[in-house]
């Protein structure tokens, strides 16, 4: 028996909205410690890793570890039925064929209960090696999302250059070239804050299409951190009370090399 | 000569918007008592019945009964020209070829007058038999519209089960199954109110596509009433100061039978 | 060297948005007096004339006159990157191959600099003859835009009739016919104001499609003026602190003649 009660259902709605365009079918692993998932996108370029800590749920019980194969597309449809203020219960019997979702609003006269059919998926759990990164950028998730979205106007590749003083988001395309440069600072305004933890300068290129997909998670967290090392995937991390959502993306090979 | 002055033109704009996707050409019947229309949708599954009471217009004159054949599509286009605060005059000479619409805003320096070409339509006035219904549901029109819209995510058929204590909106599809249950209550909050007048429990199925089309009328009235009896069409009624708009929809035959 | 600093970058964003659907590639002429452009739309029916006065820029320097061939489509993309509160610097070296745009927000830790590739275009500078017009209409740009947009519901041609007392916006199509009539008045409310300077009554017809495209400029100015004389193009003028934007449109030949 697995059962978890989430007082603030909205965060779960946001999480699923944040990943549904990237991964359509996933295995959720439920244990006594956490609900987690790890999935590659269809083109095997990006990896999504989600952890929701058991201790942060209002109620949580997991008698034995289970793998729950879920269509994210269908789960998103059911979660749309939940009100933004609803609490959400997730429940699965041992060896379950359905995941039960119960939505409870402030209006006690109304009860919503849905059974989502589970599916069987090949497991592809990847060991993610511990990595020390050359540079870490911590900034406003909204500001970062805005920059990525706007630079997509110019071209499809973002060149990210970071040193101790500043980070440069540069683009170059048929219409021209340019960059947005932000200096390290500790602003009172979350939107302007820019923390740079840099061991050595890094210059890497990424597909803006994926970065924009990841940025759907900017509704989950005021800040985003980007961890960079040459020739290894960048990690974008969105942290929130319930846990964290990380995206991994392999760099584009520089056109110069 | 027919002439009717409506101080609050917005309600007429909303009514026509509420039916234009269901019926495209209709006969308006104008008499000294009311303006009315009755029309089947193109697939002859749903019936729309509208009554606007003469007594609720600021001014009203109808020398002799007339049938005015109107393209709802074109009438909607002209009504879009009227401001939300405008008063609207409807006018037709005896044996008219055009319906004249005059929009008058608070700005007296501006006058809008349009002649809508009338069309000749076969009349298909149906006698709607008086019916005693087994169950009546009165609830928030917005809440009801929300439930129908959301359950459309799961499947295309709504199973409606009502008894003295509660009403259950149930769905079952490829992705899973579930229901929203609401208990009878007299809440102060219009959104939560649920009045159930039930002689005997009813269980019926309806096409969500049509229910969603009907729900465009939820802007006309805070409440909607659903009248149900086995094997006869459900009636959805939206009442407002000027009159009422009713939709009739035949039930789907249960897959069990 | 050409360099111009615009404290209020938003106005430039609006100007380019106002013309980008009409003209895609243009020559900007920069001189010590002004930045100007003059361009026909692709079908050579409408003419756009823009003047931005040097004296209204916060800083302005133009060592020698230059012609800068610009893709409006691409310039619009880059200007989307500028925040609404940003100041904008435009810069070009003598015999430049790129136009440099620098966006500076209130946040000094952030710098945006883009180089837009210039293009070589045939020059088609037209001498616009001085013209005394028979009638001039000055009215709210938003109200005028609303009227054009709404009448497009009925048909694609606007008949404009103006005399000393009033202006009539009339349409006639398959669905019917009608008009919006506004009387001359000097209302305190900008939205209702209607100034008519009429030497002799004028009756002309124009393609609503173009009038609607011009009306994207209604965000630039509270008022629009229309200058009319029989058989010559109407001029729509939108004035703002920085300069003015004029559109010329040839009348449609009356179907009677």
XYZ file of C-alpha atoms in Angstrom:
771
model
C 0.000 0.000 0.000
C 1.255 3.448 -1.021
C -0.537 6.610 0.021
C 0.618 10.216 0.066
C -1.341 13.336 0.981
C -0.237 16.647 -0.455
C -1.934 19.642 1.176
C -0.860 21.971 -1.623
C -1.886 20.111 -4.757
C -0.927 23.020 -6.991
C 2.766 22.152 -6.805
C 2.079 18.688 -8.239
C 0.015 20.205 -11.051
C 2.910 22.549 -11.855
C 5.504 19.767 -11.778
C 3.605 17.597 -14.215
C 2.940 20.590 -16.497
C 6.688 21.320 -16.369
C 7.713 17.926 -17.707
C 4.817 16.761 -19.863
C 6.165 18.215 -23.093
C 9.512 16.543 -22.509
C 8.529 13.061 -21.315
C 5.237 11.335 -22.053
C 5.546 8.019 -20.206
C 7.609 7.454 -17.073
C 8.174 5.106 -14.180
C 7.575 6.687 -10.802
C 9.585 4.933 -8.077
C 7.843 5.121 -4.721
C 9.737 4.181 -1.576
C 9.425 5.032 2.091
C 11.835 7.942 1.502
C 10.566 9.560 -1.657
C 8.650 9.584 -4.893
C 11.126 9.884 -7.736
C 11.359 9.667 -11.475
C 14.127 9.742 -13.999
C 13.406 9.849 -17.718
C 15.036 10.742 -21.013
C 13.101 12.750 -23.576
C 12.064 10.957 -26.789
C 15.211 12.013 -28.678
C 17.481 10.961 -25.771
C 19.078 14.410 -25.535
C 17.688 15.592 -22.220
C 17.207 13.881 -18.867
C 14.588 14.799 -16.285
C 15.155 13.855 -12.634
C 12.468 14.531 -10.043
C 12.565 13.851 -6.309
C 9.654 14.508 -3.946
C 10.672 13.874 -0.345
C 8.300 11.727 1.742
C 8.959 13.909 4.779
C 7.447 16.962 3.080
C 4.050 15.349 2.472
C 1.294 15.930 5.051
C 0.834 12.168 5.253
C 2.952 9.475 3.659
C 2.964 5.706 3.772
C 4.776 3.244 1.559
C 4.771 -0.350 2.786
C 7.118 -1.615 0.101
C 8.920 0.018 -2.843
C 6.948 0.053 -6.062
C 7.401 1.086 -9.669
C 4.361 2.869 -11.070
C 4.343 3.251 -14.863
C 2.403 6.392 -15.692
C 1.348 8.225 -18.831
C 2.330 11.790 -17.994
C -0.055 12.998 -20.698
C -2.995 11.304 -19.006
C -1.883 12.234 -15.501
C -1.761 15.878 -16.615
C -5.333 15.597 -17.913
C -6.577 14.267 -14.576
C -4.631 16.857 -12.576
C -6.340 19.606 -14.590
C -9.526 18.524 -12.839
C -8.019 19.360 -9.445
C -8.631 22.912 -8.283
C -5.584 25.053 -7.530
C -6.459 25.054 -3.819
C -7.252 21.352 -3.634
C -5.282 18.862 -1.598
C -4.326 15.721 -3.516
C -4.061 12.137 -2.302
C -2.064 9.640 -4.372
C -2.795 6.004 -3.614
C -1.802 2.604 -5.028
C -2.421 -0.880 -3.727
C 0.494 -3.306 -3.760
C 0.984 -4.581 -7.307
C -1.484 -1.955 -8.393
C -3.038 -1.616 -11.853
C -4.277 1.894 -11.173
C -3.031 4.997 -9.413
C -5.873 6.581 -7.477
C -6.052 10.367 -7.244
C -8.364 12.049 -4.755
C -8.876 15.810 -4.953
C -10.389 17.550 -1.946
C -11.305 21.213 -2.023
C -12.217 23.578 0.762
C -15.779 22.771 -0.195
C -16.381 19.532 1.693
C -19.553 18.833 -0.238
C -17.488 17.944 -3.302
C -15.319 14.841 -3.784
C -13.252 13.928 -6.818
C -11.727 10.487 -7.200
C -10.056 9.162 -10.336
C -8.229 5.943 -11.166
C -5.440 6.339 -13.689
C -4.576 3.141 -15.533
C -0.933 2.175 -14.963
C 1.269 1.012 -17.817
C 4.302 -1.242 -18.033
C 7.462 0.508 -19.164
C 11.028 -0.634 -19.647
C 13.091 0.692 -16.820
C 16.095 2.731 -17.832
C 17.477 3.919 -14.538
C 20.758 5.658 -15.171
C 23.442 6.059 -12.604
C 24.166 9.790 -12.570
C 27.816 10.168 -11.612
C 28.723 12.685 -8.910
C 30.339 15.607 -10.623
C 32.266 18.630 -9.468
C 31.332 21.505 -11.709
C 33.620 24.273 -12.936
C 30.977 26.945 -12.608
C 27.614 27.460 -10.986
C 25.159 30.235 -11.836
C 22.300 31.046 -9.468
C 19.785 33.561 -10.749
C 16.113 34.444 -10.981
C 14.312 31.623 -12.769
C 11.938 34.111 -14.420
C 14.735 36.360 -15.659
C 16.608 33.334 -16.984
C 13.472 32.036 -18.712
C 12.881 35.457 -20.259
C 16.430 35.627 -21.625
C 16.209 32.165 -23.198
C 12.807 32.907 -24.705
C 13.886 36.216 -26.180
C 17.170 35.000 -27.598
C 15.212 32.285 -29.402
C 14.073 35.157 -31.646
C 17.606 35.389 -33.006
C 18.710 31.778 -33.372
C 18.432 28.255 -31.924
C 21.751 27.978 -30.051
C 22.699 29.722 -26.831
C 26.371 30.330 -26.109
C 26.922 30.550 -22.391
C 30.143 32.156 -21.179
C 30.759 32.541 -17.490
C 33.697 33.769 -15.423
C 34.018 35.150 -11.896
C 32.680 38.598 -12.851
C 29.889 37.968 -15.253
C 27.866 35.613 -17.367
C 27.232 36.263 -21.052
C 24.302 34.797 -22.954
C 25.376 35.138 -26.577
C 23.705 34.305 -29.868
C 24.702 34.521 -33.501
C 22.453 33.946 -36.485
C 21.548 35.061 -39.997
C 19.990 38.267 -38.756
C 23.006 39.318 -36.691
C 24.644 38.627 -33.384
C 24.593 39.869 -29.847
C 24.590 39.114 -26.192
C 23.060 39.791 -22.829
C 25.676 40.232 -20.112
C 24.880 40.130 -16.418
C 27.386 40.936 -13.680
C 27.643 39.025 -10.429
C 25.724 40.846 -7.709
C 23.642 40.214 -4.638
C 20.635 42.369 -5.300
C 17.764 42.695 -2.873
C 15.497 42.223 -5.835
C 15.241 38.513 -6.597
C 14.884 39.388 -10.262
C 18.303 41.019 -10.460
C 20.287 38.665 -8.236
C 23.193 36.848 -9.898
C 25.482 34.573 -7.898
C 28.493 33.169 -9.744
C 30.546 30.393 -8.140
C 33.311 29.907 -10.671
C 36.416 27.715 -10.310
C 37.392 28.268 -13.912
C 35.703 30.123 -16.770
C 33.419 28.015 -18.946
C 32.147 28.549 -22.473
C 29.532 26.155 -23.777
C 26.668 26.019 -26.281
C 23.161 24.583 -25.813
C 20.008 24.093 -27.836
C 17.557 26.836 -26.863
C 14.621 24.585 -27.728
C 15.404 22.370 -24.734
C 16.271 25.216 -22.395
C 12.872 26.745 -23.142
C 11.148 23.431 -22.390
C 12.988 23.193 -19.062
C 11.931 26.727 -18.197
C 8.339 25.641 -17.783
C 9.595 24.781 -14.287
C 10.288 28.439 -13.496
C 6.833 28.530 -11.868
C 8.129 26.070 -9.261
C 10.998 28.107 -7.876
C 12.120 31.740 -7.703
C 15.681 30.686 -8.449
C 17.341 28.363 -10.892
C 20.895 27.046 -10.656
C 22.963 26.080 -13.675
C 25.973 23.818 -13.084
C 28.519 23.773 -15.880
C 31.684 21.878 -16.746
C 33.252 21.569 -20.182
C 31.967 18.651 -22.257
C 29.521 17.333 -19.652
C 25.794 17.986 -19.546
C 24.619 21.196 -17.887
C 22.342 20.661 -14.901
C 19.450 23.025 -14.299
C 18.013 22.682 -10.845
C 14.697 24.028 -9.575
C 14.283 23.514 -5.818
C 11.043 23.802 -3.884
C 9.731 22.765 -0.487
C 8.575 19.364 -1.634
C 11.790 18.409 -3.407
C 13.625 19.280 -6.589
C 13.422 18.991 -10.344
C 16.645 18.716 -12.332
C 17.183 18.774 -16.082
C 20.379 17.537 -17.747
C 21.287 18.626 -21.270
C 24.333 17.676 -23.304
C 26.212 20.643 -24.804
C 26.284 21.317 -28.533
C 29.660 20.721 -30.125
C 31.202 24.074 -30.948
C 31.138 24.914 -34.637
C 34.781 25.948 -34.399
C 36.057 22.521 -33.476
C -44.525 47.024 -37.185
C -42.335 45.387 -34.561
C -40.033 47.404 -32.331
C -38.312 46.475 -29.078
C -35.889 48.546 -26.998
C -33.465 46.749 -24.746
C -31.674 49.049 -22.299
C -29.061 46.428 -21.505
C -27.883 45.277 -24.909
C -25.172 43.082 -23.443
C -27.643 40.346 -22.536
C -28.682 40.012 -26.189
C -25.043 39.844 -27.266
C -24.464 37.045 -24.729
C -27.588 35.110 -25.782
C -26.614 35.084 -29.440
C -23.012 34.127 -28.562
C -24.461 31.267 -26.446
C -26.350 29.683 -29.324
C -24.391 30.582 -32.449
C -22.224 27.490 -32.448
C -25.275 25.275 -32.095
C -27.725 26.845 -34.546
C -26.771 28.967 -37.538
C -30.143 29.939 -39.045
C -33.374 30.303 -37.077
C -36.857 31.717 -37.197
C -37.558 34.285 -34.503
C -41.259 34.443 -33.685
C -42.284 37.919 -32.532
C -45.679 38.428 -30.921
C -47.145 40.971 -28.524
C -46.105 38.675 -25.634
C -42.563 37.660 -26.502
C -39.712 37.118 -28.891
C -39.061 33.406 -29.115
C -37.112 30.876 -31.081
C -36.931 27.124 -31.202
C -34.309 25.353 -33.285
C -32.579 21.995 -33.644
C -28.843 21.850 -34.130
C -27.586 20.673 -37.540
C -27.349 17.017 -36.451
C -30.845 17.116 -34.897
C -29.570 15.948 -31.511
C -30.091 19.094 -29.467
C -32.911 21.607 -29.287
C -32.547 25.274 -28.297
C -35.582 27.145 -26.954
C -35.377 30.850 -26.178
C -38.066 33.124 -24.769
C -37.616 36.873 -24.229
C -40.652 38.355 -22.487
C -42.093 41.538 -24.012
C -42.806 42.914 -20.544
C -39.103 42.982 -19.679
C -38.124 45.267 -22.571
C -37.934 49.008 -21.909
C -40.236 49.547 -24.884
C -42.056 46.922 -26.904
C -44.553 47.045 -29.726
C -45.692 44.253 -32.023
C -48.755 45.077 -34.155
C -49.074 41.582 -35.544
C -47.204 38.291 -35.063
C -44.303 37.811 -37.462
C -41.739 35.196 -38.315
C -38.263 36.667 -38.857
C -35.789 34.293 -40.497
C -32.323 35.245 -39.261
C -28.771 34.067 -39.856
C -27.462 33.781 -36.304
C -23.918 33.922 -37.694
C -24.569 37.304 -39.293
C -26.595 38.629 -36.376
C -23.651 37.789 -34.093
C -21.330 39.761 -36.387
C -23.528 42.849 -36.203
C -24.017 42.559 -32.447
C -20.239 42.590 -32.032
C -20.410 46.189 -33.237
C -22.617 47.142 -30.292
C -20.735 48.306 -27.209
C -21.294 46.371 -23.990
C -23.050 49.385 -22.474
C -25.158 50.168 -25.527
C -28.900 49.926 -25.640
C -30.254 48.017 -28.620
C -33.404 48.617 -30.656
C -34.744 45.771 -32.820
C -37.181 46.874 -35.517
C -38.990 45.259 -38.431
C -41.729 46.594 -40.684
C -44.686 44.344 -41.431
C -43.629 41.737 -44.004
C -40.098 42.940 -43.518
C -37.076 41.962 -45.611
C -34.649 43.330 -43.080
C -34.286 43.412 -39.309
C -33.038 46.839 -38.255
C -30.658 47.083 -35.314
C -29.917 50.428 -33.681
C -27.136 50.654 -31.100
C -27.074 53.715 -28.841
C -24.237 54.348 -26.456
C -23.946 56.800 -23.605
C -22.193 58.975 -26.155
C -25.114 60.659 -27.922
C -22.881 61.941 -30.695
C -22.617 58.418 -32.107
C -25.358 56.454 -33.861
C -25.127 52.925 -35.249
C -27.852 51.531 -37.474
C -27.658 48.277 -39.394
C -30.100 46.357 -41.548
C -29.713 42.603 -41.397
C -31.102 40.806 -44.455
C -33.828 38.346 -43.449
C -33.968 34.843 -44.903
C -36.770 32.378 -45.551
C -36.529 29.181 -43.533
C -38.722 26.135 -43.255
C -40.549 26.281 -39.996
C -40.131 23.262 -37.760
C -41.985 24.279 -34.642
C -42.117 21.292 -32.329
C -44.700 20.855 -29.650
C -42.690 20.236 -26.499
C -44.843 17.995 -24.287
C -45.245 18.954 -20.637
C -43.165 16.569 -18.626
C -42.871 15.745 -14.958
C -39.237 15.021 -14.265
C -37.869 12.390 -11.868
C -35.050 14.614 -10.695
C -34.036 18.245 -10.785
C -30.534 19.564 -10.051
C -30.003 23.270 -9.337
C -26.388 24.361 -9.048
C -23.871 27.057 -9.935
C -23.730 27.402 -13.707
C -19.996 28.150 -13.557
C -19.223 25.141 -11.361
C -21.308 22.916 -13.616
C -19.565 24.294 -16.709
C -16.183 23.699 -15.102
C -17.021 20.069 -14.275
C -18.196 19.321 -17.813
C -15.156 21.014 -19.337
C -12.703 19.165 -17.119
C -14.259 15.738 -17.486
C -13.968 16.180 -21.262
C -10.246 15.607 -20.629
C -11.025 11.997 -19.761
C -13.658 10.969 -22.276
C -16.631 12.159 -24.357
C -19.560 10.767 -22.343
C -20.812 12.025 -18.989
C -22.664 9.606 -16.718
C -24.975 11.527 -14.459
C -26.274 9.750 -11.350
C -28.500 11.592 -8.940
C -30.377 10.592 -5.801
C -31.738 12.554 -2.839
C -28.332 12.911 -1.186
C -25.929 13.573 -3.995
C -25.166 13.867 -7.667
C -22.292 12.005 -9.274
C -20.637 13.119 -12.507
C -18.798 9.992 -13.652
C -16.578 9.234 -16.612
C -14.766 6.176 -17.895
C -12.247 6.086 -20.722
C -9.025 4.570 -21.995
C -6.940 6.519 -19.512
C -8.955 5.438 -16.473
C -12.192 6.215 -14.693
C -13.459 8.459 -11.959
C -16.118 10.754 -10.697
C -16.914 14.056 -9.068
C -19.531 13.722 -6.348
C -21.393 16.673 -4.860
C -23.714 16.454 -1.892
C -26.981 18.341 -1.617
C -26.484 21.512 0.417
C -27.685 25.074 0.656
C -24.436 26.964 0.791
C -24.254 30.709 1.137
C -21.673 30.621 -1.599
C -23.449 30.416 -4.942
C -20.544 28.359 -6.260
C -21.078 25.545 -3.763
C -24.871 25.456 -3.674
C -26.490 22.195 -4.774
C -30.247 21.714 -4.601
C -31.542 18.236 -5.441
C -35.283 17.712 -5.954
C -35.468 13.968 -6.531
C -38.602 11.848 -6.807
C -36.609 8.791 -7.823
C -32.921 8.244 -8.504
C -31.834 8.707 -12.114
C -28.806 7.432 -13.975
C -28.251 8.710 -17.515
C -25.449 9.348 -20.013
C -24.927 12.392 -22.235
C -22.492 13.597 -24.884
C -20.094 16.071 -23.233
C -19.583 17.852 -26.548
C -23.134 19.176 -26.432
C -23.122 19.919 -22.722
C -20.043 22.066 -23.261
C -21.740 23.945 -26.097
C -24.766 24.621 -23.886
C -22.508 25.925 -21.147
C -21.663 29.003 -23.179
C -24.885 30.248 -21.569
C -23.366 30.142 -18.100
C -22.549 33.855 -18.570
C -26.303 34.531 -18.617
C -27.231 33.137 -15.230
C -25.579 32.280 -11.912
C -27.543 29.072 -11.713
C -28.432 26.283 -14.072
C -31.155 23.699 -13.564
C -31.016 20.192 -15.028
C -34.292 18.275 -15.281
C -33.953 14.532 -15.745
C -36.199 11.558 -16.387
C -35.154 8.175 -17.757
C -35.163 7.937 -21.548
C -36.329 11.487 -22.212
C -34.124 14.455 -23.106
C -32.475 16.335 -20.262
C -33.442 20.009 -20.051
C -30.865 22.598 -19.054
C -32.414 25.909 -18.147
C -30.664 29.251 -17.774
C -33.010 31.951 -16.427
C -32.383 35.675 -16.511
C -34.406 38.859 -16.109
C -35.349 39.091 -19.759
C -36.470 35.487 -20.132
C -34.953 32.059 -20.326
C -32.826 29.853 -22.522
C -33.382 26.083 -22.479
C -31.415 23.316 -24.116
C -32.807 19.794 -24.666
C -30.480 16.845 -25.251
C -31.404 13.211 -25.833
C -29.540 10.748 -23.572
C -26.964 8.326 -24.911
C -28.095 4.723 -24.858
C -26.212 2.927 -22.096
C -23.537 0.596 -23.383
C -24.862 -2.098 -21.031
C -28.252 -2.372 -22.664
C 29.303 57.784 -37.041
C 25.600 57.773 -36.192
C 24.389 57.377 -32.605
C 21.013 58.085 -31.028
C 19.886 57.505 -27.453
C 16.195 57.048 -26.781
C 15.295 57.176 -23.083
C 11.876 55.682 -23.697
C 12.622 52.647 -25.819
C 9.011 51.483 -25.732
C 7.968 53.996 -28.371
C 10.450 52.506 -30.848
C 9.183 49.013 -30.108
C 5.621 50.208 -30.796
C 6.574 51.976 -34.025
C 8.252 48.908 -35.478
C 5.345 46.691 -34.388
C 3.013 49.177 -36.108
C 4.647 48.856 -39.512
C 6.126 45.349 -39.600
C 3.087 43.709 -41.132
C 2.992 46.316 -43.884
C 6.661 46.666 -44.845
C 9.317 44.013 -44.322
C 12.484 45.669 -45.622
C 13.143 49.412 -45.635
C 15.832 52.031 -45.970
C 16.174 54.234 -42.903
C 17.638 57.633 -43.828
C 19.626 59.101 -40.953
C 20.679 62.755 -41.071
C 21.580 65.362 -38.483
C 17.898 66.408 -38.430
C 16.025 63.133 -38.269
C 15.688 59.421 -38.760
C 13.152 58.818 -41.489
C 11.760 56.090 -43.690
C 9.379 55.914 -46.571
C 8.211 52.584 -47.955
C 5.441 51.065 -50.048
C 3.800 47.831 -48.944
C 4.462 44.723 -51.063
C 1.393 45.258 -53.236
C 2.237 48.964 -53.783
C -1.149 50.117 -52.500
C -0.114 51.772 -49.244
C 2.750 54.072 -48.321
C 4.313 54.375 -44.866
C 6.179 57.560 -43.933
C 7.966 57.838 -40.593
C 9.899 60.785 -39.165
C 11.712 60.725 -35.821
C 13.114 64.156 -34.983
C 16.762 64.293 -33.837
C 15.899 67.015 -31.327
C 13.588 64.668 -29.388
C 16.278 62.076 -28.672
C 18.144 62.282 -25.361
C 21.399 62.192 -27.321
C 21.854 62.354 -31.071
C 24.840 62.490 -33.352
C 25.041 61.983 -37.092
C 28.330 62.998 -38.699
C 27.138 62.416 -42.241
C 23.836 61.316 -43.824
C 23.517 57.555 -44.253
C 21.101 55.069 -45.708
C 20.630 52.016 -43.490
C 18.876 49.072 -45.164
C 17.030 47.167 -42.472
C 14.899 44.044 -42.295
C 11.947 45.275 -40.226
C 11.103 41.641 -39.423
C 14.524 41.100 -37.860
C 14.622 44.493 -36.169
C 11.271 43.656 -34.549
C 12.740 40.384 -33.249
C 15.672 42.166 -31.628
C 13.477 44.903 -30.162
C 11.377 42.223 -28.461
C 14.456 41.554 -26.338
C 14.378 45.118 -24.997
C 12.337 45.576 -21.839
C 9.477 48.072 -21.945
C 11.349 50.356 -19.548
C 14.710 50.052 -21.270
C 16.480 52.901 -22.974
C 17.738 52.100 -26.464
C 20.871 53.259 -28.236
C 21.041 52.969 -32.038
C 24.537 53.145 -33.477
C 26.176 52.752 -36.891
C 29.711 53.412 -38.045
C 30.186 55.271 -41.313
C 29.555 52.865 -44.187
C 28.279 50.418 -41.643
C 27.410 46.775 -42.240
C 25.559 46.453 -38.978
C 23.194 48.551 -36.897
C 24.100 48.198 -33.236
C 21.306 48.196 -30.660
C 22.098 48.618 -26.968
C 19.326 48.076 -24.421
C 19.867 49.415 -20.905
C 17.419 48.704 -18.134
C 17.125 50.181 -14.673
C 19.163 47.193 -13.576
C 22.710 48.320 -14.269
C 24.099 44.824 -13.809
C 22.577 43.794 -17.134
C 23.733 44.871 -20.613
C 22.231 43.869 -23.936
C 24.016 44.604 -27.187
C 23.021 43.295 -30.591
C 24.312 43.864 -34.094
C 21.650 43.698 -36.797
C 23.023 42.880 -40.233
C 22.231 45.658 -42.722
C 20.959 44.878 -46.208
C 21.177 46.688 -49.538
C 17.834 47.801 -50.915
C 16.821 49.716 -54.011
C 15.882 53.192 -52.983
C 12.438 54.315 -54.051
C 12.101 57.723 -52.481
C 8.890 59.286 -53.689
C 8.264 62.981 -53.753
C 5.002 63.432 -51.865
C 3.291 66.499 -53.339
C 1.927 69.116 -50.966
C -1.831 68.786 -50.985
C -4.695 70.869 -49.680
C -7.330 68.484 -48.458
C -11.102 68.946 -48.749
C -11.767 67.478 -45.331
C -9.907 66.604 -42.183
C -11.221 64.337 -39.413
C -9.539 64.343 -35.979
C -10.796 61.699 -33.566
C -9.776 59.166 -30.930
C -7.383 56.681 -32.495
C -8.817 53.866 -30.359
C -12.415 54.657 -31.274
C -11.472 54.887 -34.941
C -9.591 51.575 -34.748
C -12.574 49.952 -33.031
C -14.973 51.154 -35.751
C -12.763 49.843 -38.573
C -12.269 46.518 -36.829
C -15.953 46.003 -36.162
C -17.154 47.018 -39.607
C -14.774 44.411 -41.057
C -17.324 41.918 -39.694
C -19.767 43.101 -42.349
C -17.640 43.584 -45.454
C -14.183 44.584 -46.743
C -14.854 48.128 -47.959
C -15.441 51.203 -45.815
C -17.429 54.076 -47.283
C -16.429 57.294 -45.596
C -18.785 60.269 -45.934
C -17.961 63.502 -44.187
C -19.560 66.957 -44.142
C -19.409 69.859 -41.700
C -21.825 68.223 -39.235
C -20.901 64.596 -39.181
C -18.895 61.690 -40.493
C -20.530 58.455 -41.566
C -18.673 55.126 -41.661
C -20.900 53.001 -43.909
C -20.698 49.407 -45.085
C -22.773 47.221 -47.363
C -22.383 43.493 -47.872
C -24.189 40.200 -48.382
C -25.407 40.116 -44.813
C -26.922 43.610 -44.920
C -25.911 47.243 -44.702
C -25.494 49.920 -42.135
C -23.471 52.755 -40.779
C -21.947 54.385 -37.745
C -22.526 58.140 -37.684
C -20.608 60.495 -35.422
C -21.412 64.176 -35.051
C -18.778 66.892 -34.743
C -18.198 67.747 -31.088
C -15.510 68.814 -28.702
C -15.965 66.354 -25.888
C -13.871 66.414 -22.765
C -13.547 62.674 -23.167
C -10.825 61.953 -25.687
C -12.763 58.891 -26.775
C -15.785 60.901 -27.909
C -14.049 63.900 -29.452
C -14.687 64.503 -33.158
C -13.260 67.533 -34.934
C -14.334 68.028 -38.543
C -12.547 70.623 -40.688
C -14.492 70.431 -43.930
C -14.140 72.716 -46.953
C -16.453 70.543 -49.031
C -18.190 67.243 -48.320
C -16.277 64.143 -49.343
C -17.447 60.598 -50.045
C -14.785 57.941 -50.593
C -14.256 54.198 -50.226
C -11.238 52.360 -48.772
C -10.090 48.783 -48.203
C -10.671 47.944 -44.541
C -7.818 45.450 -44.610
C -5.295 48.275 -44.936
C -7.044 50.604 -42.507
C -6.877 47.844 -39.901
C -3.149 47.363 -40.531
C -2.570 51.106 -40.112
C -4.481 51.052 -36.843
C -1.744 49.092 -35.135
C -0.317 52.601 -34.667
C -3.215 53.600 -32.408
C -0.993 52.651 -29.457
C 1.321 55.529 -30.434
C -1.115 58.389 -30.190
C -4.453 59.206 -28.548
C -5.642 60.899 -31.708
C -5.575 60.122 -35.399
C -6.197 62.577 -38.208
C -7.611 61.581 -41.579
C -7.072 63.982 -44.502
C -9.356 63.442 -47.481
C -9.754 64.824 -51.000
C -11.602 63.157 -53.867
C -9.478 60.770 -55.942
C -6.255 61.248 -53.961
C -4.904 58.960 -51.260
C -6.214 59.439 -47.739
C -3.518 60.310 -45.192
C -3.736 58.897 -41.668
C -1.421 60.659 -39.272
C -0.388 59.493 -35.814
C 1.676 62.147 -33.961
C 3.771 61.554 -30.864
C 6.541 63.341 -28.999
C 9.321 61.752 -30.993
C 7.837 62.446 -34.417
C 5.037 61.184 -36.595
C 3.886 58.162 -38.553
C 1.764 58.677 -41.666
C 0.018 56.138 -43.854
C -1.216 56.904 -47.383
C -3.876 54.738 -49.029
C -5.397 55.131 -52.488
C -9.219 55.120 -52.536
C -11.222 52.297 -54.058
C -12.977 53.238 -57.260
C -16.705 53.521 -56.577
C -18.715 50.610 -57.944
C -21.216 53.086 -59.423
C -18.766 54.704 -61.841
